[in-house]
XYZ file of C-alpha atoms in Angstrom:
704
model
C 95.198 97.639 109.582
C 98.753 98.022 108.543
C 99.643 98.109 104.900
C 101.981 95.110 105.160
C 99.068 92.963 106.309
C 97.110 93.899 103.132
C 99.636 93.591 100.454
C 102.755 91.967 102.025
C 101.367 89.396 104.412
C 103.410 86.249 104.831
C 107.095 85.472 104.414
C 109.417 87.614 102.290
C 109.160 85.449 99.193
C 105.299 85.705 99.296
C 105.430 89.391 99.594
C 107.681 89.744 96.485
C 105.342 87.361 94.628
C 102.431 89.657 95.484
C 104.108 92.617 93.845
C 105.341 90.603 90.943
C 101.822 89.363 90.362
C 100.646 92.974 90.402
C 103.201 93.931 87.867
C 102.192 90.966 85.558
C 98.541 92.048 85.887
C 99.355 95.714 84.989
C 101.345 94.451 82.000
C 98.512 92.303 80.610
C 96.112 95.286 81.101
C 98.708 97.437 79.288
C 98.807 94.988 76.424
C 95.077 94.251 76.111
C 93.266 96.918 77.863
C 91.010 99.642 76.538
C 93.117 102.305 74.818
C 92.867 105.819 76.106
C 91.923 108.708 73.838
C 94.385 111.480 72.948
C 94.157 112.980 76.385
C 95.091 109.730 78.038
C 98.008 109.299 80.455
C 100.109 107.462 77.889
C 100.303 110.545 75.828
C 101.857 112.731 78.549
C 105.556 113.077 77.804
C 107.663 113.607 80.940
C 110.944 115.479 80.426
C 113.927 114.907 82.724
C 117.175 116.756 83.161
C 118.467 114.343 85.694
C 118.769 111.321 83.426
C 120.441 113.543 80.865
C 121.754 117.067 81.112
C 120.066 117.718 77.803
C 116.262 117.594 78.339
C 115.074 114.147 77.467
C 111.766 112.165 77.577
C 112.220 109.597 80.331
C 109.866 106.815 79.112
C 112.422 105.139 77.035
C 115.242 105.301 79.603
C 116.271 101.961 81.137
C 116.278 103.393 84.610
C 113.612 104.762 86.977
C 113.335 108.519 87.501
C 110.576 109.393 89.915
C 109.451 112.942 90.366
C 107.435 115.170 92.693
C 105.807 117.905 90.654
C 105.076 121.463 91.523
C 101.395 120.848 92.121
C 102.151 118.323 94.805
C 104.729 120.633 96.387
C 102.260 123.579 96.527
C 99.517 121.409 98.069
C 101.925 120.007 100.772
C 103.725 123.359 101.248
C 106.494 121.330 103.021
C 108.206 122.552 106.104
C 110.735 119.746 105.499
C 111.761 117.995 102.290
C 110.806 114.631 103.943
C 107.121 115.507 103.511
C 107.373 115.192 99.661
C 110.177 112.679 99.244
C 107.951 110.031 100.788
C 105.915 110.205 97.596
C 108.819 108.332 95.948
C 108.913 104.503 96.299
C 112.111 103.476 97.947
C 112.932 106.815 99.623
C 112.831 106.649 103.393
C 113.989 109.965 104.753
C 113.805 110.210 108.584
C 113.553 113.686 110.094
C 115.747 114.676 112.959
C 115.131 118.006 114.610
C 114.608 121.328 112.755
C 115.875 120.877 109.194
C 118.022 117.842 110.052
C 117.311 114.388 108.545
C 118.959 111.105 107.661
C 118.422 109.854 104.081
C 117.643 106.510 102.496
C 117.010 105.520 98.880
C 116.885 101.769 98.111
C 118.919 101.440 101.330
C 118.860 101.476 105.074
C 118.820 104.998 106.548
C 122.427 106.281 106.247
C 124.143 107.130 109.518
C 127.675 107.751 110.582
C 130.667 109.622 109.192
C 130.835 109.304 105.427
C 127.542 107.373 105.045
C 126.094 110.267 103.174
C 128.464 109.231 100.357
C 125.964 106.595 99.328
C 123.575 109.166 97.905
C 124.176 112.136 95.662
C 122.106 115.277 96.191
C 121.964 118.138 93.805
C 120.166 121.394 92.859
C 119.679 122.049 89.191
C 122.160 119.237 88.439
C 124.957 120.735 90.578
C 125.934 118.549 93.497
C 125.287 120.412 96.825
C 128.581 119.311 98.234
C 131.801 118.363 96.602
C 132.662 114.631 96.207
C 134.440 113.561 99.368
C 132.896 116.270 101.530
C 129.312 115.298 101.858
C 127.075 115.969 104.911
C 124.267 113.777 105.971
C 121.903 116.814 106.177
C 122.963 118.614 102.942
C 119.493 118.705 101.317
C 118.550 121.591 103.595
C 120.779 123.627 101.227
C 118.365 122.978 98.292
C 115.305 125.113 97.774
C 112.951 122.213 97.757
C 110.048 124.038 99.375
C 109.772 126.327 96.216
C 110.921 123.863 93.587
C 109.512 123.348 90.193
C 109.914 119.622 90.665
C 112.112 117.108 92.506
C 113.568 114.303 90.397
C 114.905 111.094 91.928
C 117.182 108.691 89.935
C 117.240 105.332 91.563
C 120.372 103.172 91.553
C 123.782 103.748 89.852
C 122.390 103.521 86.288
C 123.746 106.747 84.717
C 127.174 107.595 83.440
C 126.512 111.224 84.374
C 127.067 110.503 88.066
C 130.030 108.883 89.721
C 131.203 108.979 93.322
C 128.380 109.164 95.841
C 125.587 108.153 93.381
C 125.714 104.557 94.713
C 121.998 104.338 95.562
C 120.888 107.184 93.307
C 120.482 110.926 92.951
C 118.015 113.374 94.416
C 117.932 116.523 92.210
C 115.897 119.555 93.191
C 114.941 121.669 90.048
C 114.390 125.222 90.758
C 111.823 127.166 88.540
C 112.614 129.207 85.460
C 111.810 132.591 86.788
C 112.946 134.520 83.782
C 109.407 134.900 82.239
C 106.729 137.456 83.141
C 105.175 135.967 86.209
C 104.959 136.700 89.968
C 103.858 135.122 93.162
C 103.800 136.104 96.815
C 102.742 133.659 99.562
C 102.659 132.960 103.207
C 102.546 129.776 105.344
C 101.378 129.795 108.918
C 101.080 126.913 111.335
C 101.235 125.529 114.887
C 104.266 125.930 117.182
C 105.284 129.230 115.793
C 105.817 128.158 112.138
C 105.677 130.826 109.438
C 107.161 131.302 105.992
C 107.088 134.143 103.467
C 107.594 133.405 99.766
C 108.345 135.418 96.676
C 108.777 134.595 93.014
C 109.121 137.284 90.305
C 110.477 137.327 86.803
C 110.813 139.764 83.944
C 110.991 138.639 80.267
C 112.847 140.929 77.848
C 112.353 138.661 74.765
C 115.746 137.090 74.122
C 116.674 137.351 77.789
C 115.110 137.402 81.211
C 115.785 137.668 84.990
C 114.004 136.333 87.964
C 114.051 135.658 91.701
C 112.745 132.729 93.855
C 113.003 133.472 97.615
C 111.643 132.266 100.973
C 112.147 133.136 104.637
C 111.173 130.646 107.296
C 110.866 130.873 111.071
C 109.811 128.063 113.303
C 109.926 128.283 117.119
C 109.328 124.549 117.339
C 107.311 121.975 119.381
C 110.180 120.991 121.715
C 111.872 123.022 124.472
C 114.631 125.350 123.171
C 114.408 124.503 119.534
C 113.930 126.999 116.700
C 114.758 127.358 112.964
C 115.551 130.596 111.077
C 116.235 129.974 107.442
C 116.627 132.135 104.322
C 116.915 130.790 100.688
C 117.299 132.732 97.472
C 117.596 131.649 93.787
C 118.433 134.153 91.130
C 118.398 133.370 87.477
C 119.320 135.017 84.120
C 118.563 133.722 80.673
C 119.979 134.764 77.345
C 118.896 133.164 73.990
C 120.302 133.243 70.469
C 119.270 131.253 67.431
C 121.471 128.322 68.379
C 122.424 128.858 72.016
C 120.783 129.273 75.407
C 122.804 130.691 78.200
C 121.446 130.378 81.732
C 123.066 131.565 84.914
C 121.900 130.605 88.335
C 122.803 131.757 91.833
C 121.676 130.132 95.158
C 122.252 131.390 98.629
C 120.988 129.584 101.790
C 121.393 130.386 105.425
C 120.255 128.280 108.410
C 120.403 129.393 112.024
C 118.955 126.408 114.076
C 118.773 125.700 117.803
C 118.637 121.934 117.891
C 116.829 119.611 120.249
C 118.511 116.093 120.329
C 117.266 112.595 121.057
C 114.867 111.902 123.963
C 116.075 108.882 125.851
C 114.317 105.888 127.350
C 112.111 103.115 125.885
C 109.130 104.490 124.031
C 109.830 107.914 125.656
C 108.254 109.555 122.552
C 104.849 108.356 123.845
C 105.181 110.536 126.979
C 104.255 114.107 126.010
C 106.463 115.737 128.701
C 109.464 113.661 127.634
C 108.711 114.209 123.884
C 108.799 117.969 124.337
C 111.951 117.977 126.507
C 115.373 118.839 125.254
C 118.336 116.990 126.711
C 120.799 119.104 124.701
C 119.733 122.774 125.156
C 123.102 124.019 123.940
C 122.911 122.249 120.530
C 122.859 124.387 117.407
C 123.665 124.356 113.761
C 124.663 127.397 111.547
C 125.097 126.704 107.878
C 125.723 128.994 104.949
C 126.019 127.956 101.334
C 126.485 129.753 98.046
C 126.504 128.237 94.511
C 126.974 130.070 91.189
C 126.713 128.297 87.840
C 126.351 129.096 84.114
C 125.030 126.618 81.598
C 125.569 127.078 77.922
C 123.651 124.792 75.437
C 124.338 124.878 71.684
C 122.289 123.272 69.000
C 124.888 122.261 66.444
C 124.628 120.890 62.894
C 123.256 117.409 62.212
C 121.323 117.346 65.423
C 124.309 117.469 67.638
C 124.079 119.264 71.036
C 126.670 120.519 73.401
C 126.210 121.514 77.125
C 128.852 123.094 79.279
C 128.298 124.085 82.900
C 131.080 125.733 84.967
C 130.166 126.326 88.669
C 131.551 127.748 91.916
C 130.540 126.475 95.372
C 131.271 127.931 98.885
C 129.926 126.455 102.130
C 130.562 126.732 105.776
C 128.945 125.145 108.868
C 129.324 125.379 112.688
C 127.481 122.978 114.863
C 127.451 121.556 118.330
C 128.022 117.809 118.253
C 125.513 117.174 121.070
C 125.571 113.413 120.446
C 129.291 113.015 121.451
C 130.913 112.963 124.946
C 132.032 116.490 125.776
C 129.706 118.003 123.051
C 132.456 119.506 120.992
C 132.053 122.235 118.429
C 132.695 121.393 114.784
C 133.568 123.964 112.074
C 133.720 122.695 108.432
C 134.024 124.503 105.137
C 134.568 123.909 101.492
C 135.101 126.129 98.523
C 135.943 125.246 94.973
C 134.897 125.157 91.360
C 133.967 122.577 88.764
C 132.903 121.936 85.176
C 130.261 119.684 83.767
C 130.200 118.939 80.058
C 128.205 116.666 77.617
C 128.337 116.359 73.865
C 125.523 114.485 72.022
C 125.926 113.403 68.468
C 123.488 111.250 66.424
C 125.666 108.944 64.312
C 122.792 107.827 62.127
C 119.071 107.126 62.499
C 119.766 104.289 65.010
C 122.916 105.296 66.978
C 123.609 108.182 69.248
C 126.873 109.034 71.067
C 127.154 110.953 74.321
C 130.520 111.966 75.748
C 131.838 114.355 78.346
C 134.366 115.172 81.030
C 133.546 116.439 84.577
C 136.098 118.208 86.639
C 136.120 119.506 90.216
C 138.676 121.164 92.526
C 137.879 121.689 96.184
C 139.579 123.023 99.303
C 138.004 121.687 102.380
C 138.762 122.078 105.990
C 137.520 120.767 109.420
C 138.114 121.784 113.020
C 136.737 120.148 116.191
C 137.118 121.900 119.547
C 135.838 121.113 122.995
C 135.528 124.148 125.381
C 135.254 122.359 128.624
C 136.014 119.074 130.455
C 134.000 115.907 129.577
C 131.317 114.922 131.982
C 130.761 111.249 132.679
C 132.755 108.187 133.670
C 136.418 108.368 134.672
C 137.228 106.697 131.351
C 135.405 109.363 129.284
C 136.828 112.154 131.448
C 140.341 110.945 130.802
C 140.152 110.001 127.074
C 138.027 112.899 125.772
C 140.103 115.949 126.658
C 139.021 119.598 126.275
C 140.847 121.628 123.627
C 141.434 121.049 119.965
C 140.610 117.516 118.628
C 141.124 118.002 114.822
C 142.383 120.714 112.574
C 143.070 119.722 108.979
C 142.716 120.829 105.375
C 142.140 118.603 102.381
C 142.516 119.798 98.712
C 140.704 117.426 96.448
C 140.787 117.082 92.628
C 138.329 115.038 90.645
C 138.535 114.215 86.908
C 135.811 112.041 85.272
C 135.480 111.320 81.549
C 132.377 109.329 80.497
C 130.887 107.896 77.251
C 127.622 106.331 76.267
C 126.247 104.776 73.130
C 122.528 104.439 72.467
C 121.002 102.175 69.829
C 117.299 102.458 68.892
C 115.535 100.046 66.481
C 111.777 99.808 66.313
C 110.707 98.733 69.821
C 114.171 98.324 71.258
C 116.486 100.859 73.046
C 119.941 99.752 74.259
C 122.438 101.926 76.044
C 125.994 100.979 76.924
C 128.535 103.214 78.615
C 131.098 103.757 81.226
C 132.478 106.377 83.591
C 136.083 106.620 84.808
C 136.763 108.777 87.785
C 140.054 109.805 89.403
C 139.968 111.353 92.834
C 142.994 112.736 94.662
C 143.146 113.977 98.283
C 146.050 116.188 99.451
C 145.753 116.167 103.212
C 147.430 118.601 105.645
C 147.305 117.932 109.374
C 147.643 121.364 111.259
C 148.076 119.724 114.608
C 150.323 117.185 116.356
C 149.938 113.771 114.801
C 148.713 110.922 116.983
C 146.165 110.474 119.826
C 147.521 113.016 122.236
C 145.951 116.131 123.652
C 146.506 119.344 121.567
C 149.598 120.226 123.710
C 151.199 116.748 123.011
C 150.526 115.368 126.491
C 149.166 111.805 126.774
C 145.636 110.869 127.916
C 144.997 108.166 130.546
C 143.553 104.696 129.870
C 145.946 104.121 126.920
C 145.509 107.354 125.036
C 143.037 109.975 123.823
C 139.866 109.000 121.885
C 140.747 111.162 118.830
C 143.579 110.311 116.482
C 145.076 112.458 113.864
C 147.074 110.899 111.000
C 150.192 112.664 109.636
C 149.856 114.721 106.460
C 149.713 112.686 103.263
C 148.143 111.912 100.001
C 145.373 109.478 98.977
C 144.073 108.842 95.486
C 141.308 106.580 94.025
C 140.479 105.304 90.484
C 137.104 103.831 89.604
C 135.571 102.519 86.453
C 131.854 101.930 86.397
C 130.226 100.278 83.331
C 126.489 100.580 82.557
C 124.216 98.512 80.335
C 120.517 99.155 79.863
C 117.774 97.772 77.654
C 114.170 98.795 77.227
C 111.469 97.163 74.988
C 108.270 98.713 73.900
C 105.972 95.696 74.396
C 102.803 97.562 73.311
C 101.688 101.095 72.664
C 101.427 101.721 76.386
C 103.719 99.189 78.046
C 107.446 99.166 78.119
C 109.799 96.703 79.860
C 113.303 97.730 80.947
C 116.386 96.211 82.573
C 119.822 97.498 83.563
C 123.080 96.133 84.813
C 125.342 98.757 86.413
C 128.100 99.313 88.870
C 128.424 102.276 91.203
C 131.139 103.454 93.655
C 132.088 106.055 96.066
C 135.467 107.059 97.178
C 136.061 107.244 100.970
C 134.937 110.509 102.398
C 137.578 112.878 103.987
C 136.097 112.348 107.431
C 136.568 108.580 107.066
C 140.209 108.976 106.076
C 141.413 111.625 108.427
C 139.043 111.794 111.376
C 140.251 108.654 113.197
C 139.927 107.219 116.675
C 141.932 105.254 119.224
C 145.090 103.417 117.947
C 144.350 103.991 114.254
C 147.028 106.162 112.657
C 146.081 105.730 109.004
C 142.925 104.384 107.335
C 143.736 102.072 104.450
C 140.386 102.353 102.683
C 139.297 101.369 99.203
C 136.329 102.711 97.320
C 132.971 101.226 98.175
C 131.517 99.455 95.079
C 128.045 98.206 94.266
C 126.768 95.905 91.495
C 123.112 96.516 90.649
C 120.753 94.331 88.627
C 117.317 95.794 87.974
C 114.287 95.082 85.848
C 110.793 96.516 85.610
C 107.786 97.639 83.558
C 106.421 101.091 82.922
C 102.985 101.663 81.494
C 99.921 103.691 80.939
C 96.443 102.115 80.835
C 93.425 104.262 80.336
C 93.403 106.338 83.518
C 96.202 104.375 85.235
C 99.978 105.038 85.055
C 102.392 102.741 86.801
C 106.038 101.676 87.305
C 107.038 98.375 88.898
C 110.715 97.752 89.639
C 112.706 94.881 91.102
C 116.341 95.368 92.042
C 119.205 93.394 93.593
C 122.357 95.234 94.823
C 125.546 93.733 96.260
C 127.916 96.276 97.950
C 131.583 95.489 98.556
C 134.211 97.331 100.609
C 131.384 98.665 102.819
C 133.106 101.104 105.153
C 132.277 100.820 108.860
C 133.809 101.323 112.258
C 134.817 98.008 113.834
C 134.995 97.023 117.516
C 138.410 98.619 117.898
C 137.005 101.827 116.574
C 138.996 101.495 113.429
C 137.593 102.745 110.100
C 137.756 99.662 107.831
C 136.037 98.610 104.650
C 135.994 94.803 104.428
C 132.187 94.902 104.923
C 129.494 93.643 102.610
C 125.869 94.385 102.340
C 122.929 93.256 100.163
C 119.960 95.367 99.068
C 117.044 93.839 97.229
C 113.450 94.901 96.870
C 110.403 95.646 94.748
C 108.747 98.986 94.166
C 105.486 100.114 92.860
C 104.409 103.684 91.864
C 101.048 104.250 90.376
C 98.406 106.905 89.798
C 94.872 106.095 88.995
C 92.204 108.594 87.926
C 89.185 106.263 88.673
C 86.556 108.951 88.012
C 86.878 112.537 86.675
C 86.834 113.843 90.279
C 88.696 111.101 92.236
C 92.216 109.831 91.948
C 94.683 107.592 93.804
C 98.530 107.810 94.075
C 100.584 104.956 95.656
C 104.257 104.678 96.210
C 105.136 101.434 98.013
C 108.288 99.367 98.575
C 109.261 96.063 100.209
C 112.934 95.538 100.621
C 115.531 93.819 102.696
C 118.943 95.463 103.522
C 121.324 93.030 105.207
C 124.893 92.728 106.459
C 126.779 90.122 104.464
C 130.088 90.182 106.289
C 131.121 88.590 109.607
C 131.470 90.999 112.476
C 131.009 90.075 116.148
C 129.092 92.676 118.220
C 127.940 91.964 121.798
C 128.932 88.251 121.091
C 126.565 88.161 118.046
C 127.702 87.624 114.439
C 125.646 90.258 112.486
C 126.103 88.425 109.171
C 122.613 88.057 107.618
C 121.056 90.541 110.014
C 118.899 93.378 108.816
C 120.960 96.648 108.706
C 119.721 98.858 111.506
C 117.091 101.466 110.608
C 115.949 99.636 107.508
C 112.117 99.204 107.506
C 111.174 96.355 105.158
C 107.983 98.023 104.056
C 107.277 101.605 103.317
C 103.990 102.825 101.671
C 102.441 106.149 100.926
C 98.855 106.371 99.662
C 96.999 109.611 98.668
C 93.398 109.715 97.815
C 92.365 112.948 96.065
C 88.950 114.546 95.418
C 88.580 117.445 93.029
C 85.470 119.042 94.552
C 85.310 121.491 91.768
C 87.566 122.808 88.945
C 89.210 125.090 91.522
C 89.254 123.085 94.790
C 90.811 119.852 95.976
C 90.944 117.653 99.110
C 93.581 114.956 99.613
C 93.876 112.298 102.303
C 97.370 110.780 102.791
C 98.294 107.549 104.575
C 101.911 106.959 105.418
C 102.985 103.531 106.680
C 106.390 102.833 108.164
C 107.043 99.238 109.039
C 108.834 98.165 112.221
C 112.644 98.143 112.051
C 115.695 97.154 114.094
C 117.656 99.925 115.784
C 120.871 98.042 116.262
C 123.081 95.758 114.093
C 122.556 92.901 116.496
C 118.805 93.076 115.864
C 118.064 92.970 119.605
C 116.197 96.296 119.771
C 113.508 97.643 117.430
C 110.915 100.367 116.768
C 107.301 99.275 116.301
C 106.596 101.426 113.203
C 103.684 103.771 112.705
C 100.816 104.795 110.438
C 100.045 108.480 109.942
C 97.151 110.258 108.179
C 97.308 113.791 106.867
C 94.399 115.886 105.334
C 95.007 118.661 102.904
C 92.754 120.955 100.911
C 93.063 123.852 98.473
C 90.709 126.274 96.873
C 91.070 129.086 94.376
C 89.265 132.046 95.815
C 89.843 134.154 92.671
C 91.785 133.698 89.479
C 94.882 134.935 91.333
C 94.395 133.887 94.984
C 94.633 130.230 96.244
C 94.388 129.153 99.846
C 95.596 125.892 101.321
C 94.820 124.146 104.648
C 96.452 121.049 106.241
C 95.782 118.919 109.242
C 98.850 116.780 109.884
C 98.818 113.628 112.020
C 95.106 113.575 111.888
C 94.656 110.809 114.439
C 97.111 112.318 116.904
C 99.447 109.307 116.825
C 102.365 109.256 119.212
C 105.297 108.237 117.016
C 109.028 108.721 116.380
C 110.319 110.336 113.217
C 113.488 108.305 114.023
C 114.315 105.633 116.410
C 117.851 104.502 117.440
C 119.681 102.500 120.044
C 122.982 103.501 121.599
C 125.160 101.364 123.950
C 125.676 104.512 126.071
C 122.077 105.815 126.368
C 119.849 102.884 125.259
C 116.723 103.521 123.181
C 116.435 107.133 121.916
C 114.066 108.881 119.595
C 113.302 112.029 117.646
C 109.555 112.412 118.568
C 107.110 113.301 115.888
C 104.664 116.161 116.140
C 101.109 115.605 117.550
C 98.045 116.658 115.544
C 98.494 120.208 114.261
C 97.195 122.511 111.557
C 98.840 124.774 108.897
C 97.373 127.221 106.358
C 98.793 128.926 103.324
C 97.841 131.583 100.718
C 99.439 132.365 97.427
C 98.626 135.356 95.133
C 99.852 135.008 91.529
C 100.007 137.588 88.779
């Protein structure tokens, strides 16, 4: 039986009422239920660095910050970050092949050039890519498989984040390895999967150093696919009486042979097709380096100051197997930035937070096709071999922000704003227009790819935020926030044009978010229930003339539940569920159909993850996971769809000695034939990334 039939049966309004009823019930329990003792869940203080750069308890914040803790990460031993992000209500990451993926957070799954700008990803608070230069797969540059925790801020509710944090922030927090501790570990699994892990630190008292590293190899389930990946975090700490200085260095390298979509309706259900590879020449090579230093001072009168300069360098080569002619793309970015925050209590009720963020980036992109296009006469004539794009963009970002917080008895009110100025200085290194690289014309009216002349674009955005939380009882808190978010157009949307378009006159996407919810702890139960409504304007999309335009509108509304229940000392339950609708709200005719009011493609209305855990002893645990993905449309016209799926995973861990822990996992327990991602293309029809059949993995970790 599918989850939606249990909790979300009936029309949309009834499904929302079901979760609202649940939230009311939890609230009443929180107000009148039996109080837990001093070890109860309501006494656990959770500290976040994503909601504030200065470590802060998140219970009073008028936003939702979900987290995946180290214990869950160790038990899962994820081969891909999707395996743990599904523990967060509203997150709907879809795996591609290897380490590729498409993200979603309170949204449809993001696809297309620049769509990644709807979600900010970071490691230790430093964005993985510069604003304006995102990549849809960029989370493979974060060391999530060996993280201390992963924090997910939902919605545009914080003044600390500007462009790209439209739907929220995913922040991977690496461990503090500057203490005396060590760990070595190995993962081994089906289809040639293996990983070696190392963590070691040395504490010198007022300073320390440490390393966090992993090497992964996976020969893969499908023909011709493989992954070789290395990740290293280095850290140094230095403490004085009133200052902590922490320096971090991250290096990641990915060398991947990629298997693309399999084509044909429900082809993922046919094993020979599911294992095939229609794009044997596809690959991705990615290298990333980040260096940062964070200085925190404890000043007089309770004031604090945080300053974080950072440097970033990234380059990627990949075969664009999904395009006619399968061109090769080379992109890179290098630059530096500064994050700052000053916090000053004004009196016992008021607190001021101010800061300025700055970033300068030099980014470049080349696209080259080394042979003639295969296909129709139109494709052969309009997609020429040779250089398609070659440009550089120098981007400067300046963003001051300020926030006031007022606390009085049960009330907490925050009001703030962030202003952001983004400037692009674009240099086209080729002939402008839609010609071949030698200036000759293509047939059928011109070449597919169009290069605008060199120029300059700049964007200014102001985003106000208002949040309120109210402590209704000792263990129940209501919250609400009203906020605006934005993202400047990405460089690829401005300068990687097609057909007749010579310039892209694009404004920033903006979103208005209204959200309310309740957080609580009751005896052995902790819960968060949230309802949100987001309207997005200037939605950027490619129209029927293949022009990048942004007169689109979309609407995102939903309800989320996250809960954990320890119903006996040995048994516990964790649930992360969401029901939402993401719809087009602008008129656009596709295939003679006006898509206004349609579900955005790849937007399942219901996602639910349930984990039942049994602590067999103080040193052993078994966990059964049920992941439900609702059916969803695969095209904007809502003419094609994927049926959805239900997966079950079984995991176990046992401490053999005080130092040695072993883990075992059986994934896709029922051997379900399913698609990690389903899509529909006018050129190839239904296409899929097939999921893995039932398979097993084991791990061992030795700590000292």
